[in-house]
PDB file of C-alpha atoms in Angstrom:
ATOM      1  CA  MET O 250     -35.032  51.594  21.035  1.00 58.00           C
ATOM      2  CA  THR O 251     -35.506  48.145  22.340  1.00 71.00           C
ATOM      3  CA  VAL O 252     -39.403  48.730  22.650  1.00 76.00           C
ATOM      4  CA  PHE O 253     -39.383  50.326  19.040  1.00 78.00           C
ATOM      5  CA  HIS O 254     -37.531  47.203  17.867  1.00 76.00           C
ATOM      6  CA  PHE O 255     -40.319  45.032  19.831  1.00 82.00           C
ATOM      7  CA  PHE O 256     -43.389  46.946  18.110  1.00 85.00           C
ATOM      8  CA  ASN O 257     -41.669  46.618  14.757  1.00 85.00           C
ATOM      9  CA  CYS O 258     -41.286  43.044  15.095  1.00 86.00           C
ATOM     10  CA  ALA O 259     -44.727  42.538  16.500  1.00 88.00           C
ATOM     11  CA  ILE O 260     -46.359  44.580  13.634  1.00 92.00           C
ATOM     12  CA  LEU O 261     -44.404  42.405  11.117  1.00 91.00           C
ATOM     13  CA  THR O 262     -45.532  39.084  12.950  1.00 93.00           C
ATOM     14  CA  PHE O 263     -49.161  39.919  13.604  1.00 94.00           C
ATOM     15  CA  GLY O 264     -49.849  43.038  11.350  1.00 94.00           C
ATOM     16  CA  PRO O 265     -50.465  40.957   8.117  1.00 94.00           C
ATOM     17  CA  HIS O 266     -53.217  38.999   9.842  1.00 95.00           C
ATOM     18  CA  ALA O 267     -55.242  42.299  10.624  1.00 94.00           C
ATOM     19  CA  VAL O 268     -54.507  43.370   6.985  1.00 95.00           C
ATOM     20  CA  TYR O 269     -55.830  40.024   5.492  1.00 95.00           C
ATOM     21  CA  TYR O 270     -58.876  40.326   7.415  1.00 94.00           C
ATOM     22  CA  SER O 271     -59.651  44.087   6.877  1.00 93.00           C
ATOM     23  CA  ALA O 272     -58.519  44.229   3.159  1.00 90.00           C
ATOM     24  CA  THR O 273     -60.773  41.086   2.221  1.00 88.00           C
ATOM     25  CA  PRO O 274     -64.424  40.561   2.077  1.00 87.00           C
ATOM     26  CA  LEU O 275     -63.954  38.831   5.572  1.00 89.00           C
ATOM     27  CA  SER O 276     -64.474  42.004   7.448  1.00 86.00           C
ATOM     28  CA  GLU O 277     -67.544  42.772   5.535  1.00 85.00           C
ATOM     29  CA  TYR O 278     -69.293  39.357   6.262  1.00 84.00           C
ATOM     30  CA  ASP O 279     -68.416  39.860   9.864  1.00 79.00           C
ATOM     31  CA  THR O 280     -66.415  36.238   9.838  1.00 87.00           C
ATOM     32  CA  LEU O 281     -64.660  37.231  13.069  1.00 89.00           C
ATOM     33  CA  GLY O 282     -66.582  34.696  15.020  1.00 89.00           C
ATOM     34  CA  THR O 283     -65.228  31.911  12.611  1.00 90.00           C
ATOM     35  CA  CYS O 284     -61.896  33.156  13.133  1.00 92.00           C
ATOM     36  CA  ILE O 285     -61.891  32.817  16.799  1.00 93.00           C
ATOM     37  CA  LYS O 286     -63.609  29.255  16.863  1.00 92.00           C
ATOM     38  CA  ALA O 287     -60.846  28.234  14.406  1.00 94.00           C
ATOM     39  CA  ALA O 288     -58.214  29.733  16.873  1.00 95.00           C
ATOM     40  CA  LEU O 289     -59.717  27.907  19.634  1.00 95.00           C
ATOM     41  CA  VAL O 290     -59.652  24.528  17.819  1.00 95.00           C
ATOM     42  CA  TYR O 291     -55.962  25.411  16.974  1.00 96.00           C
ATOM     43  CA  LEU O 292     -55.201  25.734  20.622  1.00 95.00           C
ATOM     44  CA  GLY O 293     -57.018  22.330  21.420  1.00 95.00           C
ATOM     45  CA  THR O 294     -55.134  20.581  18.493  1.00 95.00           C
ATOM     46  CA  ALA O 295     -51.595  22.365  19.801  1.00 94.00           C
ATOM     47  CA  LEU O 296     -52.546  20.560  23.269  1.00 95.00           C
ATOM     48  CA  VAL O 297     -52.986  17.194  21.699  1.00 93.00           C
ATOM     49  CA  LYS O 298     -49.823  17.519  19.739  1.00 91.00           C
ATOM     50  CA  LEU O 299     -48.040  18.525  22.750  1.00 90.00           C
ATOM     51  CA  VAL O 300     -48.924  15.433  24.551  1.00 91.00           C
ATOM     52  CA  CYS O 301     -48.125  13.235  21.405  1.00 89.00           C
ATOM     53  CA  LEU O 302     -44.867  14.903  21.123  1.00 84.00           C
ATOM     54  CA  ALA O 303     -43.792  14.402  24.656  1.00 84.00           C
ATOM     55  CA  THR O 304     -45.158  10.981  24.853  1.00 85.00           C
ATOM     56  CA  PHE O 305     -43.563   9.518  21.651  1.00 81.00           C
ATOM     57  CA  LEU O 306     -40.327  11.490  20.813  1.00 77.00           C
ATOM     58  CA  LYS O 307     -37.019  11.172  22.436  1.00 74.00           C
ATOM     59  CA  VAL O 308     -35.032  14.151  23.787  1.00 66.00           C
ATOM     60  CA  SER O 309     -32.131  14.328  21.291  1.00 63.00           C
ATOM     61  CA  GLU O 310     -28.850  15.144  22.836  1.00 61.00           C
ATOM     62  CA  ASN O 311     -27.664  16.737  19.716  1.00 63.00           C
ATOM     63  CA  ASP O 312     -29.426  18.959  16.807  1.00 63.00           C
ATOM     64  CA  THR O 313     -28.897  16.335  14.038  1.00 66.00           C
ATOM     65  CA  PHE O 314     -31.746  15.167  11.814  1.00 65.00           C
ATOM     66  CA  ASP O 315     -33.158  11.873  12.705  1.00 71.00           C
ATOM     67  CA  PRO O 316     -35.158  10.519  10.082  1.00 76.00           C
ATOM     68  CA  TYR O 317     -37.291   8.254  12.297  1.00 79.00           C
ATOM     69  CA  GLN O 318     -38.065  11.137  14.843  1.00 79.00           C
ATOM     70  CA  GLU O 319     -38.797  13.457  12.001  1.00 77.00           C
ATOM     71  CA  LEU O 320     -41.149  10.952  10.296  1.00 83.00           C
ATOM     72  CA  LEU O 321     -43.042  10.552  13.803  1.00 84.00           C
ATOM     73  CA  LYS O 322     -43.122  14.032  14.068  1.00 83.00           C
ATOM     74  CA  ALA O 323     -44.418  14.501  10.433  1.00 82.00           C
ATOM     75  CA  LEU O 324     -47.015  12.053  11.429  1.00 87.00           C
ATOM     76  CA  ILE O 325     -48.322  13.759  14.629  1.00 86.00           C
ATOM     77  CA  GLY O 326     -48.208  16.862  12.693  1.00 85.00           C
ATOM     78  CA  PHE O 327     -51.186  15.584  10.656  1.00 89.00           C
ATOM     79  CA  ILE O 328     -53.117  16.200  13.840  1.00 91.00           C
ATOM     80  CA  ASP O 329     -53.504  19.746  12.357  1.00 91.00           C
ATOM     81  CA  VAL O 330     -55.083  18.440   9.297  1.00 91.00           C
ATOM     82  CA  ALA O 331     -57.630  16.621  11.596  1.00 93.00           C
ATOM     83  CA  GLY O 332     -58.172  19.822  13.522  1.00 93.00           C
ATOM     84  CA  LEU O 333     -58.629  21.796  10.273  1.00 93.00           C
ATOM     85  CA  TYR O 334     -61.035  19.228   9.141  1.00 93.00           C
ATOM     86  CA  PHE O 335     -63.084  19.712  12.410  1.00 93.00           C
ATOM     87  CA  ALA O 336     -62.924  23.596  12.049  1.00 92.00           C
ATOM     88  CA  LEU O 337     -64.033  23.425   8.392  1.00 90.00           C
ATOM     89  CA  THR O 338     -66.852  20.850   8.829  1.00 88.00           C
ATOM     90  CA  GLN O 339     -68.089  20.674  12.125  1.00 84.00           C
ATOM     91  CA  LEU O 340     -68.057  24.086  13.494  1.00 78.00           C
ATOM     92  CA  THR O 341     -71.272  26.239  13.170  1.00 70.00           C
ATOM     93  CA  HIS O 342     -70.765  29.226  10.921  1.00 67.00           C
ATOM     94  CA  ARG O 343     -72.584  32.124   9.920  1.00 67.00           C
ATOM     95  CA  ASN O 344     -74.121  32.209   6.442  1.00 68.00           C
ATOM     96  CA  ILE O 345     -70.918  32.859   4.432  1.00 79.00           C
ATOM     97  CA  SER O 346     -69.563  31.006   1.338  1.00 79.00           C
ATOM     98  CA  GLN O 347     -67.129  28.266   1.139  1.00 79.00           C
ATOM     99  CA  ASN O 348     -64.465  31.040  -0.107  1.00 82.00           C
ATOM    100  CA  HIS O 349     -64.695  32.967   2.922  1.00 87.00           C
ATOM    101  CA  LYS O 350     -65.055  30.121   5.322  1.00 89.00           C
ATOM    102  CA  PHE O 351     -61.721  28.519   4.488  1.00 92.00           C
ATOM    103  CA  GLN O 352     -59.947  31.980   4.635  1.00 93.00           C
ATOM    104  CA  ALA O 353     -61.541  32.607   7.965  1.00 93.00           C
ATOM    105  CA  VAL O 354     -60.459  29.406   9.480  1.00 94.00           C
ATOM    106  CA  GLY O 355     -56.953  29.679   8.055  1.00 95.00           C
ATOM    107  CA  LEU O 356     -56.516  33.030   9.242  1.00 95.00           C
ATOM    108  CA  GLY O 357     -57.817  32.285  12.655  1.00 95.00           C
ATOM    109  CA  TRP O 358     -55.490  29.145  12.715  1.00 96.00           C
ATOM    110  CA  ALA O 359     -52.395  30.949  11.670  1.00 96.00           C
ATOM    111  CA  PHE O 360     -53.215  33.709  14.104  1.00 96.00           C
ATOM    112  CA  ALA O 361     -53.218  31.407  17.005  1.00 96.00           C
ATOM    113  CA  ASP O 362     -50.236  29.758  15.947  1.00 95.00           C
ATOM    114  CA  SER O 363     -48.293  32.934  15.795  1.00 94.00           C
ATOM    115  CA  VAL O 364     -49.343  34.107  19.041  1.00 94.00           C
ATOM    116  CA  LEU O 365     -48.688  30.720  20.668  1.00 93.00           C
ATOM    117  CA  HIS O 366     -44.993  30.155  19.265  1.00 91.00           C
ATOM    118  CA  ARG O 367     -44.068  33.693  18.523  1.00 90.00           C
ATOM    119  CA  LEU O 368     -45.482  36.451  21.103  1.00 88.00           C
ATOM    120  CA  ALA O 369     -43.416  35.218  24.119  1.00 86.00           C
ATOM    121  CA  PRO O 370     -39.918  35.026  22.126  1.00 85.00           C
ATOM    122  CA  LEU O 371     -40.672  38.604  20.800  1.00 84.00           C
ATOM    123  CA  TRP O 372     -41.537  39.792  24.175  1.00 82.00           C
ATOM    124  CA  VAL O 373     -38.379  38.389  26.002  1.00 81.00           C
ATOM    125  CA  GLY O 374     -35.787  38.490  23.104  1.00 74.00           C
ATOM    126  CA  ALA O 375     -36.836  41.817  20.913  1.00 66.00           C
ATOM    127  CA  ARG O 376     -36.619  43.956  23.959  1.00 67.00           C
ATOM    128  CA  GLY O 377     -32.890  43.019  24.409  1.00 66.00           C
ATOM    129  CA  LEU O 378     -30.312  45.611  24.424  1.00 59.00           C
ATOM    130  CA  GLU O 379     -28.711  44.293  21.400  1.00 67.00           C
ATOM    131  CA  PHE O 380     -30.382  44.420  17.879  1.00 67.00           C
ATOM    132  CA  THR O 381     -30.701  41.104  16.043  1.00 76.00           C
ATOM    133  CA  TRP O 382     -32.289  40.154  12.676  1.00 83.00           C
ATOM    134  CA  GLU O 383     -33.560  36.965  14.243  1.00 85.00           C
ATOM    135  CA  TYR O 384     -36.903  38.467  15.373  1.00 86.00           C
ATOM    136  CA  VAL O 385     -37.509  40.191  12.018  1.00 89.00           C
ATOM    137  CA  LEU O 386     -36.775  36.730  10.141  1.00 91.00           C
ATOM    138  CA  GLN O 387     -39.281  35.205  12.644  1.00 90.00           C
ATOM    139  CA  GLY O 388     -41.800  38.104  11.451  1.00 92.00           C
ATOM    140  CA  LEU O 389     -41.230  37.016   8.015  1.00 94.00           C
ATOM    141  CA  GLU O 390     -41.658  33.442   8.631  1.00 94.00           C
ATOM    142  CA  ALA O 391     -45.094  34.143  10.477  1.00 94.00           C
ATOM    143  CA  ASN O 392     -45.955  35.365   7.240  1.00 95.00           C
ATOM    144  CA  ALA O 393     -45.141  32.404   5.244  1.00 96.00           C
ATOM    145  CA  ASN O 394     -47.075  30.406   7.776  1.00 96.00           C
ATOM    146  CA  LEU O 395     -50.032  32.517   7.237  1.00 96.00           C
ATOM    147  CA  VAL O 396     -49.948  31.629   3.505  1.00 96.00           C
ATOM    148  CA  PHE O 397     -49.025  28.022   4.098  1.00 96.00           C
ATOM    149  CA  THR O 398     -52.207  27.806   6.575  1.00 96.00           C
ATOM    150  CA  VAL O 399     -54.662  29.408   4.142  1.00 95.00           C
ATOM    151  CA  SER O 400     -53.495  27.385   1.231  1.00 95.00           C
ATOM    152  CA  LEU O 401     -53.824  24.163   3.380  1.00 95.00           C
ATOM    153  CA  ALA O 402     -57.458  25.283   4.273  1.00 94.00           C
ATOM    154  CA  ALA O 403     -58.017  25.912   0.846  1.00 94.00           C
ATOM    155  CA  MET O 404     -57.135  22.232  -0.097  1.00 94.00           C
ATOM    156  CA  GLY O 405     -59.199  21.079   2.882  1.00 93.00           C
ATOM    157  CA  SER O 406     -61.995  23.006   1.661  1.00 91.00           C
ATOM    158  CA  LEU O 407     -61.703  21.385  -1.994  1.00 92.00           C
ATOM    159  CA  MET O 408     -61.240  17.773  -0.310  1.00 92.00           C
ATOM    160  CA  TRP O 409     -64.173  17.928   2.360  1.00 91.00           C
ATOM    161  CA  LEU O 410     -66.556  20.523   1.192  1.00 84.00           C
ATOM    162  CA  ARG O 411     -66.435  20.660  -2.662  1.00 82.00           C
ATOM    163  CA  LYS O 412     -68.297  17.270  -3.769  1.00 79.00           C
ATOM    164  CA  SER O 413     -68.302  18.180  -7.308  1.00 81.00           C
ATOM    165  CA  LYS O 414     -64.647  18.733  -8.859  1.00 83.00           C
ATOM    166  CA  PRO O 415     -62.681  17.388 -11.947  1.00 86.00           C
ATOM    167  CA  ARG O 416     -61.180  14.085 -11.239  1.00 87.00           C
ATOM    168  CA  ALA O 417     -57.829  14.910 -12.741  1.00 89.00           C
ATOM    169  CA  LEU O 418     -57.409  17.640 -10.210  1.00 90.00           C
ATOM    170  CA  ILE O 419     -58.164  15.260  -7.169  1.00 91.00           C
ATOM    171  CA  PRO O 420     -54.584  13.672  -7.014  1.00 93.00           C
ATOM    172  CA  LEU O 421     -52.942  17.113  -7.278  1.00 94.00           C
ATOM    173  CA  ILE O 422     -54.917  18.445  -4.441  1.00 93.00           C
ATOM    174  CA  TYR O 423     -54.302  15.658  -2.100  1.00 94.00           C
ATOM    175  CA  ALA O 424     -50.522  16.017  -3.138  1.00 94.00           C
ATOM    176  CA  CYS O 425     -50.553  19.905  -2.266  1.00 94.00           C
ATOM    177  CA  ALA O 426     -52.169  19.315   1.080  1.00 93.00           C
ATOM    178  CA  GLY O 427     -49.511  16.589   1.828  1.00 92.00           C
ATOM    179  CA  ILE O 428     -46.646  18.897   1.165  1.00 93.00           C
ATOM    180  CA  LEU O 429     -48.217  21.935   3.022  1.00 93.00           C
ATOM    181  CA  ALA O 430     -48.803  19.480   5.914  1.00 91.00           C
ATOM    182  CA  THR O 431     -45.265  18.278   6.002  1.00 90.00           C
ATOM    183  CA  MET O 432     -43.688  21.635   5.501  1.00 92.00           C
ATOM    184  CA  PRO O 433     -42.374  21.809   9.172  1.00 89.00           C
ATOM    185  CA  SER O 434     -40.558  18.492   8.615  1.00 86.00           C
ATOM    186  CA  ILE O 435     -39.193  19.960   5.322  1.00 90.00           C
ATOM    187  CA  THR O 436     -37.758  22.893   6.832  1.00 91.00           C
ATOM    188  CA  SER O 437     -36.569  20.870   9.798  1.00 86.00           C
ATOM    189  CA  TYR O 438     -34.629  18.431   7.263  1.00 86.00           C
ATOM    190  CA  LEU O 439     -33.020  21.702   5.785  1.00 90.00           C
ATOM    191  CA  ARG O 440     -31.887  23.057   8.919  1.00 88.00           C
ATOM    192  CA  ARG O 441     -30.558  20.017  10.639  1.00 83.00           C
ATOM    193  CA  SER O 442     -29.422  17.843   7.712  1.00 83.00           C
ATOM    194  CA  LEU O 443     -28.409  20.397   5.126  1.00 85.00           C
ATOM    195  CA  GLY O 444     -27.147  22.975   7.607  1.00 85.00           C
ATOM    196  CA  TRP O 445     -29.140  25.974   6.288  1.00 90.00           C
ATOM    197  CA  ARG O 446     -29.162  29.116   8.402  1.00 91.00           C
ATOM    198  CA  LEU O 447     -32.356  30.937   9.491  1.00 90.00           C
ATOM    199  CA  PRO O 448     -32.177  33.632   6.670  1.00 91.00           C
ATOM    200  CA  GLU O 449     -31.871  30.665   4.103  1.00 94.00           C
ATOM    201  CA  VAL O 450     -34.608  28.775   5.641  1.00 95.00           C
ATOM    202  CA  VAL O 451     -36.732  31.691   5.703  1.00 94.00           C
ATOM    203  CA  GLY O 452     -36.111  32.733   2.070  1.00 95.00           C
ATOM    204  CA  PHE O 453     -37.306  29.300   1.321  1.00 96.00           C
ATOM    205  CA  GLU O 454     -40.312  29.250   3.174  1.00 96.00           C
ATOM    206  CA  LEU O 455     -41.332  32.636   1.400  1.00 95.00           C
ATOM    207  CA  SER O 456     -40.647  31.329  -1.984  1.00 96.00           C
ATOM    208  CA  ALA O 457     -42.259  27.974  -1.259  1.00 96.00           C
ATOM    209  CA  SER O 458     -45.429  30.055   0.314  1.00 96.00           C
ATOM    210  CA  LEU O 459     -45.670  31.953  -2.791  1.00 96.00           C
ATOM    211  CA  VAL O 460     -45.594  29.058  -5.207  1.00 96.00           C
ATOM    212  CA  MET O 461     -48.170  26.959  -3.051  1.00 95.00           C
ATOM    213  CA  ALA O 462     -50.540  29.983  -2.962  1.00 95.00           C
ATOM    214  CA  ILE O 463     -50.530  30.394  -6.610  1.00 96.00           C
ATOM    215  CA  ILE O 464     -51.186  26.597  -7.051  1.00 95.00           C
ATOM    216  CA  SER O 465     -53.971  26.605  -4.452  1.00 94.00           C
ATOM    217  CA  TRP O 466     -55.484  29.670  -6.022  1.00 93.00           C
ATOM    218  CA  GLN O 467     -55.280  27.944  -9.535  1.00 94.00           C
ATOM    219  CA  LEU O 468     -56.693  24.750  -8.154  1.00 93.00           C
ATOM    220  CA  PHE O 469     -59.430  26.296  -6.305  1.00 89.00           C
ATOM    221  CA  SER O 470     -60.461  28.499  -9.244  1.00 89.00           C
ATOM    222  CA  ALA O 471     -60.641  25.085 -11.671  1.00 89.00           C
ATOM    223  CA  CYS O 472     -62.679  23.412  -9.071  1.00 87.00           C
ATOM    224  CA  GLN O 473     -65.207  26.513  -8.856  1.00 79.00           C
ATOM    225  CA  ARG O 474     -65.844  26.242 -12.663  1.00 75.00           C
ATOM    226  CA  PRO O 475     -69.114  24.210 -13.427  1.00 67.00           C
ATOM    227  CA  LEU O 476     -68.254  20.826 -14.864  1.00 60.00           C
ATOM    228  CA  VAL O 477     -69.237  19.905 -18.505  1.00 53.00           C
TER     229      VAL O 477
END
């Protein structure tokens, strides 16, 4: 039963990444190499973030929300944006379109994040003797993170790769990118300051990821239309 629970949670956590790759044109255009390169860039970015967090953040004795520490953490979190910029603009890719490039980068980035942050807790905790919903919720949280990451990659693609775009949409593109980049700080505020429990936070993340995905899709579609 414990192994069955582990496999269920693992499929819920990592399965959507495989489904996304196989159900979209990413598999047809053989963008696996781009996904792997993006995952390696994420690992390097995560190492830089870890060093910065260990250097500049203080270890809190309680689990309260510290605005200064969270602001510093949010600023360090923008290293992810720099990593995405490198993955989108500096890596060599096959002859794939801009639409497929940001999806492949976002997918590889999100998969590496899930493996780094969720595989070990699943292996240790989901194989326990007592069933808990925590790891099911972590799987749902990984799905929301996948949507957030692909949406952020889409906004990065519009900012850095799309030269001709409607001027009226530029502030909205940057605003959406800022919201997506600071989402970890937003969820931290909900947990520590407002006292939200994990089911409430995951519900918020799933709802917010759906809203941001729709907004990102609309912005990307609007920027794809020829300017008049």
